[in-house]
């Protein structure tokens, strides 16, 4: 019998208000959806409003077999919403409403007790924008078993991040995921700790080959992994492909598959879900990377972050 990995998720559940209509989203909810259909058991710790949007959240999560056990209902604050704008290439920009239910996630003794079973714990920087959530998140991270993967999805959204918050979370992290734009911001932000010549005006890639990162980028990433004692780092670069590293210096590159892009909302979250399940199963980095690219490319060809995924994309053994 295959092991069903227990994956705990902390953070925002919200509605992405897309040009084509509203879709349930938020990186943690998206990640949980994909972790579940990939064979894990995801448990979401979040908070929604006592409103019609919140009722729809409960209905959709239940239809996707995502447990509602740790999804709290706030009696006052509304369910979170994000207005999503897509450019001509399908790349999203976001208007994230503040002071909503997921900013006010509460402590929960049952959730804390259940964390002893965690094979992985996923969290992002956006959920830590409120002091309340940051305090609870750090407490949960301190309570996790040593063996569990602590998966930090950087997910930078202006103005909802700071160097100090990111630093606190990195100190608790074993698997760090970010994209190419976030890497350049991070390199400037942490230049005092890990010196770099990178800037947000730089290209990450050599001019003659998009599958080779600039040497100075690779050197900085490896220094960053060692500085924060990460076990793995995941870097997605959109249509240029993706990279995985481990703490032993092993690395993997995989090109992105060519698809007709409808939108890219949730593609990074689906990529992370494939990586986490792959790491839990001890699948080699190259195979994880190829599988994640194939899966995320399919998500880009669909509308919204939680489409139905055909079985042909779910076989990663």
Short mmCIF file of N, CA and C in Angstrom, two decimals, residues 6-93:
data_model
loop_
_atom_site.label_atom_id
_atom_site.label_comp_id
_atom_site.label_asym_id
_atom_site.label_seq_id
_atom_site.Cartn_x
_atom_site.Cartn_y
_atom_site.Cartn_z
N UNK A 6 0.94 13.15 4.83
CA UNK A 6 0.13 14.14 5.52
C UNK A 6 0.77 15.51 5.36
N UNK A 7 0.05 16.41 4.68
CA UNK A 7 0.60 17.72 4.32
C UNK A 7 -0.29 18.80 4.93
N UNK A 8 0.29 19.62 5.78
CA UNK A 8 -0.46 20.68 6.46
C UNK A 8 -0.11 22.03 5.82
N UNK A 9 -1.14 22.84 5.66
CA UNK A 9 -1.05 24.07 4.88
C UNK A 9 -1.58 25.23 5.71
N UNK A 10 -0.83 26.32 5.74
CA UNK A 10 -1.24 27.50 6.51
C UNK A 10 -1.33 28.70 5.58
N UNK A 11 -2.46 29.44 5.66
CA UNK A 11 -2.50 30.69 4.91
C UNK A 11 -3.85 31.02 4.32
N UNK A 12 -3.79 31.83 3.27
CA UNK A 12 -4.97 32.46 2.71
C UNK A 12 -5.84 31.53 1.86
N UNK A 13 -7.14 31.61 2.08
CA UNK A 13 -8.13 31.13 1.13
C UNK A 13 -8.92 32.36 0.69
N UNK A 14 -9.06 32.52 -0.61
CA UNK A 14 -9.69 33.74 -1.12
C UNK A 14 -10.27 33.49 -2.50
N UNK A 15 -10.97 34.50 -2.99
CA UNK A 15 -11.51 34.45 -4.35
C UNK A 15 -10.65 35.30 -5.27
N UNK A 16 -10.14 34.66 -6.34
CA UNK A 16 -9.50 35.40 -7.41
C UNK A 16 -10.58 35.90 -8.35
N UNK A 17 -10.73 37.22 -8.44
CA UNK A 17 -11.74 37.81 -9.32
C UNK A 17 -11.09 38.07 -10.67
N UNK A 18 -11.19 37.07 -11.55
CA UNK A 18 -10.54 37.10 -12.86
C UNK A 18 -11.42 37.79 -13.89
N UNK A 19 -10.83 38.22 -15.00
CA UNK A 19 -11.66 38.80 -16.07
C UNK A 19 -12.76 37.85 -16.53
N UNK A 20 -12.51 36.55 -16.45
CA UNK A 20 -13.49 35.55 -16.89
C UNK A 20 -14.49 35.17 -15.80
N UNK A 21 -14.34 35.74 -14.61
CA UNK A 21 -15.21 35.41 -13.49
C UNK A 21 -14.40 35.05 -12.26
N UNK A 22 -15.06 34.71 -11.16
CA UNK A 22 -14.34 34.43 -9.92
C UNK A 22 -13.95 32.95 -9.86
N UNK A 23 -12.75 32.73 -9.30
CA UNK A 23 -12.23 31.39 -9.09
C UNK A 23 -11.67 31.30 -7.68
N UNK A 24 -11.91 30.17 -7.01
CA UNK A 24 -11.34 29.98 -5.69
C UNK A 24 -9.83 29.90 -5.81
N UNK A 25 -9.12 30.61 -4.90
CA UNK A 25 -7.67 30.64 -5.01
C UNK A 25 -6.99 30.95 -3.70
N UNK A 26 -5.83 31.60 -3.82
CA UNK A 26 -4.89 31.75 -2.72
C UNK A 26 -3.88 30.64 -2.83
N UNK A 27 -2.59 30.98 -2.79
CA UNK A 27 -1.54 29.97 -3.00
C UNK A 27 -1.70 28.74 -2.09
N UNK A 28 -1.98 28.91 -0.78
CA UNK A 28 -2.12 27.71 0.06
C UNK A 28 -3.28 26.82 -0.37
N UNK A 29 -4.42 27.43 -0.72
CA UNK A 29 -5.56 26.62 -1.17
C UNK A 29 -5.24 25.93 -2.49
N UNK A 30 -4.60 26.65 -3.41
CA UNK A 30 -4.21 26.05 -4.68
C UNK A 30 -3.26 24.87 -4.46
N UNK A 31 -2.25 25.10 -3.62
CA UNK A 31 -1.29 24.05 -3.32
C UNK A 31 -1.99 22.82 -2.72
N UNK A 32 -2.90 23.04 -1.78
CA UNK A 32 -3.61 21.94 -1.13
C UNK A 32 -4.42 21.14 -2.14
N UNK A 33 -5.08 21.84 -3.06
CA UNK A 33 -5.86 21.16 -4.09
C UNK A 33 -4.99 20.22 -4.90
N UNK A 34 -3.84 20.71 -5.35
CA UNK A 34 -2.97 19.89 -6.19
C UNK A 34 -2.29 18.79 -5.37
N UNK A 35 -1.91 19.08 -4.14
CA UNK A 35 -1.30 18.04 -3.30
C UNK A 35 -2.28 16.88 -3.10
N UNK A 36 -3.56 17.20 -2.96
CA UNK A 36 -4.57 16.16 -2.78
C UNK A 36 -4.73 15.30 -4.03
N UNK A 37 -4.87 15.93 -5.19
CA UNK A 37 -5.12 15.12 -6.38
C UNK A 37 -3.87 14.37 -6.83
N UNK A 38 -2.70 14.79 -6.31
CA UNK A 38 -1.46 14.08 -6.59
C UNK A 38 -1.22 12.91 -5.62
N UNK A 39 -2.16 12.71 -4.71
CA UNK A 39 -2.08 11.54 -3.84
C UNK A 39 -1.76 11.81 -2.39
N UNK A 40 -1.57 13.08 -2.02
CA UNK A 40 -1.35 13.42 -0.62
C UNK A 40 -2.67 13.64 0.11
N UNK A 41 -2.57 13.93 1.39
CA UNK A 41 -3.73 14.34 2.19
C UNK A 41 -3.41 15.70 2.78
N UNK A 42 -4.04 16.74 2.22
CA UNK A 42 -3.74 18.11 2.63
C UNK A 42 -4.79 18.61 3.61
N UNK A 43 -4.29 19.26 4.66
CA UNK A 43 -5.15 19.85 5.68
C UNK A 43 -4.86 21.35 5.72
N UNK A 44 -5.90 22.16 5.51
CA UNK A 44 -5.72 23.60 5.37
C UNK A 44 -6.11 24.32 6.65
N UNK A 45 -5.20 25.13 7.15
CA UNK A 45 -5.47 26.00 8.29
C UNK A 45 -5.67 27.41 7.75
N UNK A 46 -6.92 27.89 7.75
CA UNK A 46 -7.22 29.20 7.19
C UNK A 46 -8.49 29.74 7.85
N UNK A 47 -9.00 30.85 7.31
CA UNK A 47 -10.17 31.50 7.90
C UNK A 47 -10.95 32.21 6.80
N UNK A 48 -12.27 32.04 6.81
CA UNK A 48 -13.15 32.67 5.84
C UNK A 48 -14.23 33.45 6.58
N UNK A 49 -14.96 34.27 5.84
CA UNK A 49 -16.02 35.07 6.45
C UNK A 49 -17.33 34.31 6.54
N UNK A 50 -18.20 34.83 7.39
CA UNK A 50 -19.56 34.30 7.53
C UNK A 50 -20.44 34.99 6.50
N UNK A 51 -20.16 34.72 5.22
CA UNK A 51 -20.83 35.42 4.12
C UNK A 51 -21.02 34.47 2.95
N UNK A 52 -21.61 34.98 1.87
CA UNK A 52 -21.89 34.11 0.72
C UNK A 52 -20.61 33.59 0.08
N UNK A 53 -19.57 34.42 0.02
CA UNK A 53 -18.30 33.95 -0.51
C UNK A 53 -17.73 32.82 0.34
N UNK A 54 -17.87 32.97 1.66
CA UNK A 54 -17.39 31.93 2.56
C UNK A 54 -18.16 30.62 2.39
N UNK A 55 -19.46 30.72 2.21
CA UNK A 55 -20.28 29.52 2.00
C UNK A 55 -19.86 28.81 0.71
N UNK A 56 -19.55 29.58 -0.33
CA UNK A 56 -19.09 28.98 -1.59
C UNK A 56 -17.73 28.31 -1.41
N UNK A 57 -16.86 28.91 -0.60
CA UNK A 57 -15.57 28.28 -0.31
C UNK A 57 -15.79 26.90 0.27
N UNK A 58 -16.64 26.82 1.27
CA UNK A 58 -16.88 25.53 1.92
C UNK A 58 -17.42 24.50 0.93
N UNK A 59 -18.33 24.92 0.08
CA UNK A 59 -18.91 24.01 -0.90
C UNK A 59 -17.86 23.49 -1.87
N UNK A 60 -17.03 24.39 -2.37
CA UNK A 60 -16.03 23.99 -3.38
C UNK A 60 -14.94 23.12 -2.75
N UNK A 61 -14.45 23.50 -1.57
CA UNK A 61 -13.43 22.69 -0.92
C UNK A 61 -13.95 21.28 -0.66
N UNK A 62 -15.18 21.19 -0.20
CA UNK A 62 -15.77 19.88 0.05
C UNK A 62 -15.88 19.07 -1.24
N UNK A 63 -16.24 19.74 -2.35
CA UNK A 63 -16.36 19.03 -3.63
C UNK A 63 -15.00 18.54 -4.13
N UNK A 64 -13.92 19.19 -3.68
CA UNK A 64 -12.56 18.77 -4.05
C UNK A 64 -11.92 17.87 -2.98
N UNK A 65 -12.73 17.41 -2.04
CA UNK A 65 -12.26 16.51 -0.98
C UNK A 65 -11.15 17.13 -0.13
N UNK A 66 -11.21 18.46 0.05
CA UNK A 66 -10.31 19.15 0.96
C UNK A 66 -11.03 19.35 2.28
N UNK A 67 -10.43 18.86 3.34
CA UNK A 67 -11.07 18.90 4.65
C UNK A 67 -11.34 20.33 5.11
N UNK A 68 -12.50 20.52 5.73
CA UNK A 68 -12.87 21.81 6.32
C UNK A 68 -12.59 21.85 7.82
N UNK A 69 -11.94 20.82 8.35
CA UNK A 69 -11.75 20.71 9.80
C UNK A 69 -11.05 21.92 10.41
N UNK A 70 -10.12 22.52 9.66
CA UNK A 70 -9.33 23.62 10.21
C UNK A 70 -9.57 24.94 9.46
N UNK A 71 -10.68 25.01 8.73
CA UNK A 71 -11.07 26.25 8.06
C UNK A 71 -12.05 26.98 8.98
N UNK A 72 -11.58 28.04 9.60
CA UNK A 72 -12.36 28.77 10.59
C UNK A 72 -13.33 29.75 9.90
N UNK A 73 -14.37 30.13 10.63
CA UNK A 73 -15.32 31.12 10.13
C UNK A 73 -15.28 32.34 11.04
N UNK A 74 -14.94 33.48 10.48
CA UNK A 74 -14.86 34.73 11.23
C UNK A 74 -16.25 35.38 11.28
N UNK A 75 -16.71 35.77 12.47
CA UNK A 75 -18.05 36.34 12.56
C UNK A 75 -18.16 37.78 12.04
N UNK A 76 -17.02 38.44 11.83
CA UNK A 76 -17.04 39.86 11.46
C UNK A 76 -16.35 40.12 10.12
N UNK A 77 -15.12 39.65 9.97
CA UNK A 77 -14.33 39.97 8.79
C UNK A 77 -14.81 39.18 7.56
N UNK A 78 -14.74 39.78 6.39
CA UNK A 78 -15.24 39.11 5.18
C UNK A 78 -14.24 38.10 4.62
N UNK A 79 -14.73 37.21 3.78
CA UNK A 79 -13.87 36.30 3.04
C UNK A 79 -12.95 37.12 2.12
N UNK A 80 -11.71 36.70 2.00
CA UNK A 80 -10.73 37.43 1.20
C UNK A 80 -11.04 37.41 -0.29
N UNK A 81 -10.70 38.51 -0.95
CA UNK A 81 -10.84 38.61 -2.40
C UNK A 81 -9.60 39.28 -2.98
N UNK A 82 -9.30 38.94 -4.24
CA UNK A 82 -8.19 39.52 -4.99
C UNK A 82 -8.68 39.80 -6.40
N UNK A 83 -8.52 41.03 -6.84
CA UNK A 83 -8.83 41.36 -8.23
C UNK A 83 -7.59 41.02 -9.06
N UNK A 84 -7.75 40.11 -10.03
CA UNK A 84 -6.63 39.65 -10.85
C UNK A 84 -6.72 40.26 -12.24
N UNK A 85 -5.66 40.95 -12.65
CA UNK A 85 -5.56 41.49 -14.00
C UNK A 85 -4.55 40.66 -14.78
N UNK A 86 -4.89 40.29 -16.01
CA UNK A 86 -3.99 39.51 -16.85
C UNK A 86 -3.48 40.36 -18.00
N UNK A 87 -2.15 40.32 -18.23
CA UNK A 87 -1.61 41.05 -19.38
C UNK A 87 -1.74 40.20 -20.65
N UNK A 88 -1.20 40.69 -21.74
CA UNK A 88 -1.38 40.02 -23.03
C UNK A 88 -0.74 38.64 -23.07
N UNK A 89 0.20 38.36 -22.15
CA UNK A 89 0.85 37.06 -22.08
C UNK A 89 0.24 36.14 -21.03
N UNK A 90 -0.88 36.59 -20.44
CA UNK A 90 -1.54 35.80 -19.41
C UNK A 90 -0.92 35.92 -18.04
N UNK A 91 0.07 36.82 -17.87
CA UNK A 91 0.71 37.00 -16.57
C UNK A 91 -0.18 37.85 -15.66
N UNK A 92 -0.38 37.41 -14.42
CA UNK A 92 -1.31 38.12 -13.54
C UNK A 92 -0.66 39.25 -12.73
N UNK A 93 -1.45 40.25 -12.42
CA UNK A 93 -1.13 41.22 -11.36
C UNK A 93 -2.33 41.25 -10.43
#
